[in-house]
Amino acid sequence: MKDDTADKPWGGRFGEPTDAFVEAFTASVPFDRRLYACDIEGSVAHARMLERAGILDARECRAIVEGLEAIRAEIERGDFAWSLALEDVHMNIEARLTARIGDAGKKLHTGRSRNDQVATDLRLYLRGEIDSVRAAIAGLQSALLDTAEREADTIMPGFTHLQAAQPVTFGHHLMAWFEMLDRDRERLLDCRRRVNVLPLGAAALAGTSYPIDRAYTAELLGFEGVCTNSLDAVSDRDFVIEFLGCAALLMTHLSRIAEELILWSSAQFAFVDLPDRYCTGSSIMPQKKNPDVPELVRGKSARVIGHLVALLTLMKAQPLAYNKDNQEDKEPLFDAVDTVAGALRAFTGLLPTLRVDRERMRQAARLGYTTATDLADYLVRRGVAFRDAHEAVGRAVRFALEQGRDLSELSLEELRGFSAAIEEDVYAVLTLEGSVAARNHLGGTAPEQVRAAVRRARERLS
Ligand code: ARG
């Protein structure tokens, strides 16, 4: 980046050049150049509005719009000389415009300030990123639906306290992940409504004395409304905080998924096997195959949660209106966007490649006495009070444990030793298939319900 001594657009009032360190310390162009396309889009709309309001003439407006488009092309070709002395993306582009088209370029900033400009750029940027993140979530969800449908009949232990609790279907478990992500996608849509509002027109903080038409600028930029208080428009970054809240929750969900993949791919569980191309080895232990991708997703969730806290902290003590503190909103936001995109991409690629060991899952469900609740329910249906049934089954489990046998492997005679209410038909409820099939209601784990949930979800996604 060029560190030139270009005249500052605000240089008029100053008697000496900026200290070199201060120049670098205060500049945001090394990171806010990422906003260039939004900055140009906002400026084009602003110029058109100025023309319509009679503040620019048609020739000036055309020169500005063409100049800005040419600058966009320069930036995209890598031909644009970014200058640290020009502080930020806004002044870099404006200075270049004036260099290209002359005096008309100097009129672009009429009726606006960098304060409403940067808020506009950021909202345009975030609106686009929300759309991309939502599409990426939908991509992962659709991979989940395919897997859930395939594994609708696969039985695994469901856990509470990480102890085998009751049998569930793997498809049902995957659909739980789907639901978490569906709320994330919905939250982002709701957040988008508050992002998609136009600050431009607030100028520095108090509005402007020019006869501007904010509704027209909003319409040109596809904003659903305008910010209705100029002080609020330039100062609040709650829309960034809200997005980071959504992103932190999304990453928290992805981190929980990661945690399960890590556990399940260990030799102790061995429910799934991650493909080699998604794992790495150890430089010292030749036998190792490490689940780095889910581990990194789990680890990276910490950054996004941190960025949320950073923005809340950034905001909490700022008096109205704009303060330079707000320049610190960008790097956490950009990093959150990149982190979320990376995590979603990693899981969308990984999920369809998971090798599922159905036999191993089934064995784990069987050995965990996960049908004990079904036996208790069976006794209740035969007139035993639930607490007595619980006690009888608890004793039966202890007996089976001591023998190293499953409940379904106990003879009728042995079972009747715990409750005389037990009959030959008990074996139907002691099977894993019987247990999951019995939970056949909306939200239950029965394979039939999983398939119905997948069907409903496909409709919601499309
Ligand atoms: N680079 C600044 C930011 O990111 C743009 C706004 C600067 N406004 C000002 N009054 N210095 O917030």
XYZ file of C-alpha atoms in Angstrom, residues 103-406:
304
model
C -14.355 18.914 -10.338
C -17.574 16.898 -10.636
C -15.927 14.317 -8.352
C -15.656 16.910 -5.619
C -19.434 17.311 -5.590
C -20.226 13.666 -4.781
C -19.864 14.195 -1.050
C -22.567 16.905 -1.016
C -25.202 16.212 1.616
C -23.464 13.232 3.156
C -20.650 12.398 5.536
C -18.399 9.408 5.970
C -20.434 8.684 9.072
C -23.640 7.905 7.214
C -21.625 6.547 4.297
C -19.811 3.904 6.336
C -23.025 2.853 8.071
C -24.652 2.482 4.643
C -21.743 0.478 3.247
C -21.764 -1.839 6.210
C -25.482 -2.460 5.957
C -25.253 -3.198 2.239
C -22.332 -5.522 2.880
C -24.033 -7.341 5.730
C -27.279 -7.742 3.811
C -25.376 -9.587 1.079
C -23.471 -11.729 3.563
C -26.652 -12.667 5.400
C -28.058 -13.941 2.108
C -24.903 -15.973 1.462
C -24.778 -17.424 4.974
C -28.453 -18.357 4.789
C -27.897 -20.111 1.465
C -24.895 -21.956 2.905
C -26.943 -23.086 5.914
C -29.637 -24.360 3.548
C -26.953 -26.321 1.676
C -25.855 -28.054 4.868
C -29.465 -28.665 5.847
C -30.185 -30.328 2.556
C -27.169 -32.633 3.046
C -28.574 -33.458 6.478
C -31.955 -34.338 5.016
C -30.433 -36.803 2.551
C -28.474 -38.491 5.322
C -31.420 -38.496 7.718
C -33.627 -40.153 5.144
C -31.002 -42.816 4.482
C -30.574 -43.444 8.219
C -34.249 -43.266 9.206
C -34.215 -46.899 10.411
C -30.704 -46.922 11.891
C -30.805 -47.479 15.625
C -28.358 -45.870 18.014
C -28.351 -45.108 21.700
C -29.796 -41.722 22.583
C -27.915 -40.128 25.447
C -28.565 -38.071 28.516
C -25.548 -37.190 30.668
C -23.592 -38.925 27.881
C -24.948 -42.207 29.269
C -26.956 -44.451 26.969
C -30.575 -43.607 27.762
C -33.110 -44.820 25.198
C -32.789 -46.079 21.654
C -33.308 -43.461 18.967
C -32.927 -43.529 15.238
C -29.853 -41.915 13.743
C -32.113 -40.124 11.278
C -33.941 -38.547 14.209
C -30.645 -37.377 15.685
C -29.655 -35.799 12.368
C -33.016 -34.076 12.175
C -32.300 -32.486 15.566
C -29.279 -30.846 13.932
C -31.513 -29.786 11.055
C -33.899 -28.042 13.458
C -31.097 -26.104 15.164
C -29.863 -24.869 11.809
C -33.361 -24.018 10.684
C -33.762 -21.631 13.597
C -30.373 -20.106 12.764
C -31.514 -19.469 9.212
C -34.758 -17.961 10.415
C -33.014 -15.741 12.968
C -30.792 -14.367 10.212
C -33.809 -13.542 8.095
C -35.300 -11.617 10.978
C -31.997 -9.824 11.584
C -31.887 -8.892 7.888
C -35.025 -6.783 8.249
C -33.284 -4.479 10.714
C -30.054 -4.438 8.708
C -31.846 -3.448 5.534
C -32.542 0.188 6.438
C -30.856 3.272 4.954
C -28.697 5.553 7.151
C -27.647 7.838 4.269
C -29.064 11.326 4.749
C -28.113 11.427 8.417
C -24.865 13.056 7.213
C -22.410 13.607 10.070
C -25.065 13.344 12.783
C -27.758 16.019 12.419
C -29.001 15.543 8.873
C -28.304 17.924 6.021
C -29.619 21.268 4.806
C -29.837 20.060 1.169
C -33.235 19.026 -0.220
C -32.370 15.328 -0.312
C -34.798 12.498 -1.084
C -33.938 9.644 1.238
C -36.810 7.436 0.127
C -35.469 7.545 -3.421
C -31.937 6.563 -2.331
C -33.441 3.740 -0.274
C -35.430 2.542 -3.260
C -32.347 2.582 -5.515
C -30.396 0.524 -2.999
C -33.177 -1.938 -2.232
C -33.493 -0.850 1.400
C -36.851 -1.543 2.999
C -36.907 1.746 4.873
C -34.830 4.671 6.119
C -33.336 5.190 9.575
C -35.657 7.720 11.133
C -33.262 9.408 13.547
C -30.012 10.842 12.252
C -28.095 10.475 15.531
C -29.096 6.841 15.835
C -28.404 6.184 12.145
C -24.710 7.068 12.323
C -23.953 5.746 15.775
C -25.566 2.415 16.444
C -24.006 -0.847 15.355
C -26.700 -2.985 16.937
C -27.354 -4.539 13.541
C -23.779 -5.866 13.537
C -24.191 -7.095 17.092
C -27.417 -8.809 16.163
C -25.757 -10.542 13.241
C -22.872 -11.616 15.471
C -25.431 -12.946 17.941
C -26.958 -15.038 15.166
C -23.492 -16.099 14.008
C -22.372 -17.009 17.532
C -25.448 -19.180 17.996
C -24.935 -20.799 14.617
C -21.305 -21.547 15.486
C -22.425 -22.889 18.865
C -24.696 -25.310 17.047
C -21.945 -26.289 14.619
C -19.619 -26.751 17.577
C -22.057 -29.143 19.250
C -22.309 -31.106 16.015
C -18.505 -31.095 15.839
C -18.286 -32.425 19.368
C -20.508 -35.383 18.512
C -18.570 -36.163 15.344
C -15.349 -36.122 17.356
C -16.760 -38.455 20.002
C -18.392 -40.775 17.504
C -15.275 -41.131 15.378
C -13.156 -42.172 18.372
C -12.257 -45.874 18.702
C -14.325 -45.981 21.896
C -17.559 -45.088 20.085
C -16.650 -45.942 16.464
C -20.152 -44.995 15.267
C -18.790 -43.140 12.262
C -15.606 -42.983 10.274
C -14.458 -39.691 8.760
C -12.870 -39.979 5.327
C -9.092 -39.638 5.220
C -9.328 -36.514 3.120
C -11.024 -34.721 6.009
C -8.474 -35.827 8.619
C -4.807 -35.383 9.388
C -2.185 -37.562 11.027
C 0.269 -37.215 13.868
C 3.941 -36.512 13.289
C 4.895 -38.875 16.103
C 2.123 -41.489 16.511
C 1.812 -43.423 13.263
C -1.563 -44.946 14.115
C -3.363 -41.615 14.571
C -6.075 -40.223 12.333
C -7.321 -37.009 13.864
C -10.716 -35.363 13.324
C -9.170 -31.925 12.728
C -12.032 -30.497 10.713
C -14.697 -30.877 13.403
C -12.163 -29.908 16.046
C -11.420 -26.682 14.203
C -15.098 -25.920 13.763
C -15.491 -26.383 17.508
C -12.402 -24.230 18.110
C -13.403 -21.502 15.687
C -16.748 -21.057 17.398
C -14.718 -19.378 20.155
C -13.630 -16.605 17.770
C -17.155 -15.742 16.744
C -18.424 -15.768 20.309
C -15.469 -13.495 21.120
C -16.377 -11.128 18.291
C -19.905 -10.818 19.680
C -18.519 -9.867 23.078
C -16.055 -7.467 21.415
C -18.851 -5.580 19.626
C -21.063 -5.401 22.698
C -18.112 -4.013 24.620
C -17.269 -1.607 21.807
C -20.780 -0.200 21.860
C -21.647 -0.089 25.501
C -20.043 3.165 26.604
C -20.322 5.262 23.473
C -22.163 8.535 23.766
C -24.201 9.607 20.751
C -23.436 10.022 17.927
C -20.576 8.651 15.752
C -17.275 7.863 17.467
C -14.150 6.539 15.846
C -14.465 3.497 18.110
C -16.920 2.219 15.539
C -14.129 1.683 13.057
C -13.319 -1.353 15.221
C -16.597 -2.991 14.179
C -15.243 -4.217 10.846
C -12.491 -6.717 11.532
C -14.568 -8.793 13.973
C -17.498 -8.725 11.548
C -15.384 -9.741 8.541
C -13.703 -12.494 10.497
C -17.049 -13.790 11.749
C -18.385 -13.904 8.188
C -15.299 -15.804 6.980
C -15.338 -18.189 9.911
C -19.010 -19.031 9.524
C -18.606 -19.542 5.773
C -15.624 -21.844 6.306
C -17.327 -23.924 8.976
C -20.480 -24.369 6.897
C -18.495 -25.329 3.849
C -16.420 -27.845 5.801
C -19.473 -29.598 7.237
C -21.429 -29.544 3.988
C -18.520 -31.354 2.362
C -17.915 -33.719 5.245
C -21.421 -34.893 5.996
C -22.211 -36.913 2.855
C -18.847 -38.703 3.170
C -19.420 -40.006 6.721
C -19.252 -43.788 6.900
C -21.846 -44.957 9.404
C -21.253 -48.189 11.329
C -24.864 -49.238 11.867
C -23.977 -52.500 13.595
C -21.768 -50.705 16.079
C -24.500 -48.160 16.858
C -27.005 -50.930 17.338
C -24.707 -52.850 19.686
C -24.161 -49.735 21.767
C -27.922 -49.261 22.084
C -28.400 -52.896 23.044
C -25.655 -52.987 25.656
C -26.866 -49.802 27.286
C -30.155 -51.351 28.580
C -31.872 -48.622 26.640
C -35.210 -50.450 26.531
C -35.567 -50.431 30.325
C -38.082 -47.577 30.113
C -40.106 -49.607 27.626
C -40.249 -52.457 30.116
C -41.457 -50.078 32.834
C -44.109 -48.683 30.473
C -45.165 -52.256 29.673
C -45.714 -52.947 33.374
C -47.711 -49.740 33.763
C -49.963 -50.830 30.891
C -50.565 -54.026 32.862
C -51.722 -52.125 35.946
C -48.464 -51.702 37.899
C -47.917 -48.223 39.365
C -45.075 -46.386 37.576
C -42.877 -46.104 40.693
C -43.234 -49.856 41.397
C -42.544 -50.634 37.752
C -39.421 -48.416 37.875
C -38.178 -50.299 40.946
C -38.826 -53.755 39.430
C -37.060 -52.872 36.174
C -34.134 -51.345 38.079
C -33.635 -54.671 39.842
C -33.917 -56.553 36.569
C -31.241 -54.302 35.013
C -28.907 -54.871 37.939
C -29.380 -58.603 37.607
C -28.745 -58.514 33.849
C -25.689 -56.314 34.357
C -24.209 -58.778 36.834
C -24.716 -61.526 34.279
C -23.400 -59.453 31.400
C -26.665 -60.054 29.504
C -29.198 -57.803 27.817
